Each structure stands twice: as C-alpha cells, then as structure tokens.
Amino acid sequence: MHNAEAFIRGLPKAELHMHIEGAIEPELLLKLARRNAISLPWTSPAEIRAAYQFTDLRSFLVLFYEGLKVLRLEEDFYEVTSAYLRRAQSEGVRHAEMFIGPQGFLEQGVRLDDLMNGVLRAMRDGEVAGITSKLLISTHRHRTEAAALDMLEQIDPWLEHITGIGMGGPELGNPPTKFAAYFKACRAKGLRLSIHSGEEGPASYIRESIEVLGVDRIDHGNACMDDPSLVDELRSRAIPLTICPVSNLMTHVVATLEQHSLKAMMDAGLLVTVNSDDPAFFSSYIHDNFMRIKAALNLSVDDIITLARNSFIASYLSEREIAEALAQIDDYVAADRLN
Ligand code: HPA
Ligand code: ZN
C-alpha cells in the first residue's frame, strides 16, 4: 500500500447516519437564504463556520433547527441532497442512508411534496451517477408522540420511497418509551426502525430502544459501554451502532477523540460503523471522520476495512446487495495489494 489515505478514501463504504439538514454548507446556506428572502445573523461562510462551536447537543440543535429554515422549495431540497451525495461519492461512499425530519419544515409552511420530490430526484440522479441511497424519515423526540403519529400519516403517500424511520433531537428527558406506539405503528407499515440513543442519554435508553421499541439499529449508542450486559445483548443480536466520531467531539459527548470508545466497541465484537452525522456543521465528511479517528485511536488499515465492511452489513440493503458490496471491497483490497 503506497498511500493509506488514498486507499481509505477510495475504499467502498456506506454511510448510514447523516441528516440532510446537517449537510447545508455555509455557502449554500447563504445562497438559499438570499433566494428565499430569509434573514440570517451571518453574512459570510467564515462567520458561519466560526459560529459552529458547540458546548453540548442542545447548543448544536439550536443552530441545526435554525439552519433548516432556508430550505423551502423543491429545488432547495434537490440542491442540498445532491451536493451531499456528490461529496460522499468522492470519498468512496457507494451507498448512503439519509435522514430528513419533515416536522421542522412542515411547521415553516414547506409543502411535503416539495421536500419529497426534491430529495427523491437527487437520489435518482445520484443513482445514475453511481451512488445508491435510501431515505429515512426522522422525527423530533422533544415533540409529542401524537405529532409523530400525525407525521406518519402525512408521509403515507410516499411510503414506497421511504425505507425506514429514525428519531433525533434532545435526548435527555425524552426517553424512547415516550414513542412506543409510534414505533409500533411504523413497524406495522413495514418501515425499518432506528433511533438516536445513548448519545447524551444513558445506557438504559439503548436498552429500552431495543427491548421496548424493537429497533433494527441504534444511532450513536456510545453509552452502551457503561453496561456490560447490554454490550452482550447488542453483540449477540448483531444490532448495529452508527458511530459519529467527529460529531461526538463537536457536541462534547467525548472530550477528545483519543477517549472515544470506537476501538473498544470493535474489540467487544460490536457491529459499529463510522458516519458524519451533520457534515456541514461539523466541517467533517466521512473521510475526515475515518482519518481523524484512525489517528486518535491508532486504528490499523485492517480496522478501517472492517469498518467499511460493517457499513454494508449494517445497511438496509438486501442480502444480495450486501454480498456484492463486500465482494467489491475484497476486489479493491486485492487490487491494492498487487500494487
Ligand atoms: N443527535 C440528535 N439530534 C440530531 C442529531 C444528533 O446527532 N443530528 C441531527 N439531529
Ligand atoms: Zn444524528
């Protein structure tokens, strides 16, 4: 291997935890604010980047919920989604599973057709360009369960284009059990289930998520390491955790990347993946996440290959598609070893 960084950039991978609202680059934020006559407290990309300093999850969410207000029309949703897919593809992402949370848009008067049509058109164009994707509808856990159920009804006409659901927002004080009926209703519609759990919240929230809600995947899940019997359960059931190292650093879930438990999770046999979460807010797409966590935890290139394999195994792709993606990784690694 001549250059580990180039090898890692080109390594086929899937991204399973990113929010479309979190992918609005400062330049696009300013452009859309101008186009849609929305006033922002900033006038330059540099000012925006300087403002993206967070003290915790809540301080990040304030700006995340403000930023999404610039997306109003179909073309806006198209632009942000296609910009993300292009960038991800340039970093080796062959498949992306993307969250978008309609509640924040609907209350601004955005039409659900515009949101869905823009995102779905970008996904179709991405597929033509060589990156597949799936859409996950995210709800806000600080809102009521009735509001989540109402949104589920509203997205019903698009159900064939939606693979699953997730849930974000302030975690502490909003335990998974608050949404037991909502998750049950989503499951009844055939949707795959994930939830942000154990990011700022405790291990018991992760346990509730798998035992009460019956989710397929945990987003973040850092706190599981506090409960060895939970780690056993996650490992034996091969429940994936979508880890977001730089996000965790930026929202102070961890004080330093050196203290991140990603390697300990791998050593414990957990099915973990690396993801960007909100790449524009954290100035970090998937490649930067890989490179920084590799440096901080002394991960080997074989560890990185394991994480890339995990990303497909943990995806909502079919068994056949997963097998094909793993074969592509094998071919990529074999070709590199010939050099
Ligand atoms: N946690 C909670 N809510 C969010 C996140 C997150 O990482 N990203 C966007 N909304
Ligand atoms: Zn997230």
XYZ file of C-alpha atoms and ligand atoms in Angstrom:
350
model
C 0.000 0.000 0.000
C 1.577 3.266 -1.157
C -0.729 5.752 0.463
C -3.095 4.776 3.271
C -5.105 7.974 2.965
C -5.827 7.489 -0.740
C -6.628 3.816 -0.068
C -9.133 4.752 2.642
C -10.709 7.495 0.518
C -11.359 5.079 -2.333
C -12.398 2.142 -0.151
C -16.045 1.296 -0.955
C -18.204 2.208 2.015
C -21.750 3.046 3.074
C -22.815 5.991 5.180
C -25.765 5.138 7.428
C -26.111 8.135 9.722
C -26.363 11.578 8.202
C -29.046 14.259 8.276
C -29.811 16.126 5.050
C -30.463 19.261 7.166
C -26.948 18.837 8.537
C -25.385 18.901 5.071
C -26.182 22.532 4.154
C -22.715 24.001 3.599
C -22.338 27.649 4.731
C -22.100 28.835 1.094
C -25.380 27.099 0.249
C -26.984 28.373 3.459
C -26.242 31.976 2.399
C -27.347 31.364 -1.186
C -30.673 29.799 -0.154
C -31.310 32.487 2.476
C -30.895 35.142 -0.228
C -33.025 33.234 -2.723
C -35.824 32.659 -0.195
C -35.576 36.098 1.488
C -34.757 34.658 4.903
C -32.608 36.742 7.201
C -29.625 35.125 8.876
C -27.381 36.543 11.588
C -24.324 35.899 9.372
C -23.058 37.410 6.122
C -20.109 35.198 5.185
C -19.202 31.491 5.217
C -16.305 32.282 7.552
C -18.683 33.877 10.068
C -20.944 30.841 9.902
C -18.064 28.418 10.398
C -16.893 30.474 13.373
C -20.389 30.274 14.883
C -20.393 26.475 14.643
C -18.791 25.955 18.040
C -20.977 23.909 20.345
C -20.922 23.181 24.051
C -23.327 20.229 24.008
C -26.025 18.538 21.927
C -28.598 21.232 22.677
C -26.404 24.119 21.569
C -25.851 22.290 18.277
C -29.563 21.585 17.839
C -30.423 25.308 18.170
C -28.379 26.083 15.047
C -29.472 22.878 13.278
C -33.155 23.837 13.683
C -32.423 27.444 12.608
C -30.421 26.406 9.556
C -33.106 24.168 8.105
C -35.369 27.211 7.677
C -33.538 28.178 4.464
C -34.818 25.038 2.701
C -38.248 25.885 1.291
C -38.708 24.783 -2.323
C -38.208 21.568 -4.247
C -35.030 22.913 -5.831
C -33.551 23.690 -2.386
C -34.039 20.099 -1.215
C -32.635 18.885 -4.520
C -29.511 21.038 -4.223
C -28.570 20.098 -0.670
C -29.204 16.392 -1.220
C -27.311 16.220 -4.492
C -24.377 18.238 -3.106
C -24.108 15.753 -0.223
C -24.331 12.707 -2.499
C -21.653 14.079 -4.846
C -19.303 14.820 -1.978
C -19.906 11.464 -0.302
C -19.316 9.656 -3.583
C -15.979 11.465 -3.992
C -14.982 9.929 -0.631
C -15.767 6.344 -1.600
C -19.382 6.200 -0.408
C -21.252 3.795 -2.709
C -24.470 3.817 -0.671
C -25.985 6.408 1.690
C -28.936 6.113 4.075
C -30.101 9.655 4.766
C -32.359 11.146 7.430
C -34.658 14.076 6.892
C -37.092 15.379 9.529
C -40.278 16.766 7.927
C -41.693 18.219 11.168
C -39.312 21.194 11.193
C -40.214 22.012 7.585
C -43.959 21.491 7.779
C -44.245 23.972 10.636
C -42.473 26.548 8.426
C -45.115 26.077 5.752
C -42.995 23.955 3.421
C -45.032 21.588 1.247
C -44.253 17.926 1.831
C -44.385 17.315 -1.960
C -41.606 19.853 -2.480
C -39.455 18.262 0.208
C -40.003 14.715 -1.047
C -39.804 15.486 -4.763
C -36.543 17.417 -4.358
C -34.876 14.759 -2.224
C -36.120 11.844 -4.345
C -34.990 13.493 -7.601
C -31.497 13.999 -6.151
C -31.464 10.352 -5.062
C -32.420 9.200 -8.572
C -29.733 11.395 -10.157
C -27.206 10.073 -7.625
C -28.075 6.527 -8.581
C -27.416 7.307 -12.258
C -24.049 8.775 -11.199
C -23.181 5.611 -9.248
C -24.240 6.178 -5.629
C -27.317 4.390 -4.309
C -29.301 5.757 -1.383
C -32.240 5.156 0.897
C -34.418 7.676 2.696
C -35.125 7.547 6.429
C -37.742 9.845 7.929
C -36.655 11.293 11.253
C -38.931 12.684 13.962
C -38.125 15.044 16.815
C -38.173 13.460 20.245
C -38.929 16.740 22.056
C -42.303 16.841 20.278
C -45.235 14.666 21.275
C -45.957 11.125 20.189
C -49.223 12.403 18.686
C -47.182 14.746 16.463
C -45.013 11.824 15.339
C -48.118 9.755 14.523
C -49.581 12.700 12.610
C -46.409 12.949 10.527
C -46.533 9.222 9.810
C -49.983 9.750 8.328
C -48.764 12.665 6.229
C -45.892 10.705 4.676
C -48.142 7.769 3.808
C -48.416 8.686 0.082
C -44.603 8.372 -0.213
C -44.253 5.155 1.745
C -42.887 3.163 -1.199
C -39.924 5.594 -1.355
C -39.189 5.501 2.374
C -37.093 2.684 3.827
C -37.280 3.475 7.486
C -37.527 5.939 10.311
C -35.226 7.457 12.883
C -35.543 9.846 15.775
C -33.306 12.764 16.798
C -33.442 15.857 18.963
C -32.610 16.442 22.619
C -32.275 13.004 24.180
C -32.222 13.613 27.921
C -35.755 13.765 29.306
C -37.207 12.272 26.105
C -36.804 8.515 26.637
C -37.549 6.021 23.856
C -40.611 4.677 25.714
C -42.323 8.021 25.042
C -42.737 6.773 21.460
C -43.687 3.087 21.918
C -46.970 3.395 19.985
C -45.320 5.408 17.196
C -42.605 2.811 16.627
C -45.226 0.058 16.672
C -47.224 1.918 14.014
C -44.094 2.389 11.874
C -43.253 -1.295 12.140
C -46.813 -2.164 11.063
C -46.223 -0.122 7.887
C -43.147 -2.200 7.080
C -40.626 0.525 7.901
C -37.168 -0.267 9.272
C -36.581 1.263 12.696
C -33.659 3.174 14.158
C -33.334 5.746 16.918
C -30.642 8.060 18.267
C -29.901 6.538 21.656
C -27.096 6.714 24.196
C -25.581 9.848 22.642
C -26.129 12.164 25.623
C -28.585 9.743 27.232
C -27.826 6.701 29.427
C -27.362 3.025 28.564
C -30.898 2.360 29.807
C -32.262 4.358 26.841
C -30.433 1.989 24.464
C -31.891 -0.996 26.287
C -35.397 0.498 26.015
C -34.820 1.159 22.325
C -34.059 -2.466 21.548
C -36.336 -4.145 24.093
C -39.405 -1.880 24.003
C -39.244 -0.260 20.564
C -37.559 -3.224 18.852
C -35.301 -1.100 16.653
C -33.060 -2.636 13.977
C -30.239 -0.162 14.520
C -29.023 2.268 17.181
C -27.747 5.675 16.063
C -24.751 6.675 18.216
C -25.071 4.259 21.153
C -21.914 5.459 22.916
C -23.359 4.869 26.396
C -23.705 1.092 25.866
C -20.154 0.696 27.129
C -21.416 1.574 30.635
C -23.467 -1.656 30.757
C -21.629 -4.945 30.016
C -24.844 -6.979 29.805
C -26.185 -4.526 27.212
C -22.952 -4.899 25.213
C -23.516 -8.693 25.303
C -27.050 -8.260 24.009
C -26.011 -5.860 21.213
C -23.208 -8.218 20.187
C -25.207 -11.444 20.287
C -28.078 -9.902 18.311
C -25.630 -8.093 15.962
C -27.516 -4.822 16.402
C -25.522 -2.130 14.593
C -24.387 1.119 16.188
C -23.844 4.030 13.796
C -20.978 5.907 15.440
C -20.195 9.549 14.563
C -16.739 10.330 15.988
C -16.319 13.988 14.981
C -19.951 14.768 15.864
C -19.296 13.290 19.317
C -16.278 15.550 19.696
C -18.104 18.667 18.464
C -21.098 18.141 20.781
C -18.854 17.155 23.694
C -20.129 13.605 24.025
C -16.402 12.890 24.264
C -13.766 15.369 25.449
C -11.161 14.179 22.944
C -11.194 11.699 20.051
C -8.464 9.773 21.888
C -11.087 8.982 24.547
C -13.620 7.698 22.013
C -14.748 4.111 22.643
C -14.961 3.083 18.955
C -11.956 0.746 19.183
C -13.145 -0.719 22.482
C -16.517 -1.349 20.814
C -14.809 -3.159 17.928
C -12.765 -5.191 20.396
C -16.004 -6.087 22.204
C -17.351 -7.547 18.950
C -19.952 -4.842 18.307
C -21.148 -4.118 14.782
C -20.052 -0.478 14.614
C -19.861 1.887 11.638
C -18.329 5.349 11.100
C -20.527 8.238 9.941
C -20.539 12.027 9.604
C -23.965 12.862 11.169
C -24.107 16.568 10.212
C -21.099 17.110 7.948
C -21.597 20.826 7.240
C -21.998 21.735 10.919
C -19.004 19.696 11.998
C -16.879 20.525 8.906
C -16.282 16.820 8.544
C -17.479 14.342 5.947
C -16.932 10.610 6.183
C -13.303 10.554 5.027
C -12.288 13.107 7.637
C -14.117 11.041 10.274
C -12.157 7.954 9.240
C -8.800 9.739 9.156
C -9.232 11.520 12.482
C -10.498 8.533 14.436
C -7.785 6.357 12.854
C -5.105 8.787 14.067
C -6.651 9.236 17.521
C -7.121 5.526 18.257
C -4.212 4.125 16.213
C -6.572 2.093 14.067
C -4.907 -0.163 11.517
C -5.867 -0.224 7.854
C -7.423 -3.643 8.565
C -9.610 -1.979 11.220
C -10.727 0.536 8.591
C -11.533 -2.298 6.173
C -13.589 -3.952 8.941
C -15.489 -0.689 9.484
C -16.172 -0.406 5.730
C -17.453 -4.000 5.660
C -19.599 -3.305 8.725
C -21.166 -0.304 6.977
C -22.707 -2.556 4.317
C -23.566 -5.388 6.735
C -25.425 -2.854 8.926
C -27.222 -1.224 5.970
C -30.793 -1.780 4.837
C -29.564 -3.161 1.504
C -30.735 -6.666 0.546
C -28.598 -9.704 1.380
C -27.609 -9.936 -2.287
C -26.622 -6.263 -2.467
C -24.601 -6.599 0.736
C -22.765 -9.636 -0.666
C -21.990 -7.682 -3.860
C -20.674 -4.706 -1.884
C -18.462 -6.954 0.274
C -17.084 -8.542 -2.902
C -16.289 -5.036 -4.199
C -14.339 -4.360 -1.020
C -12.440 -7.638 -1.458
C -11.610 -6.716 -5.064
C -10.484 -3.231 -4.039
C -8.207 -4.610 -1.304
C -6.802 -7.319 -3.596
C -6.075 -4.788 -6.369
C -4.253 -2.577 -3.876
C -2.112 -5.470 -2.633
C -0.953 -6.141 -6.213
C 0.497 -2.638 -6.412
N -28.479 13.873 17.761
C -29.711 14.319 17.990
N -30.382 15.012 17.089
C -29.803 15.275 15.929
C -28.532 14.835 15.629
C -27.849 14.071 16.591
O -26.711 13.599 16.390
N -28.217 15.268 14.386
C -29.296 15.934 13.942
N -30.275 15.925 14.866
Zn -27.662 12.115 14.038
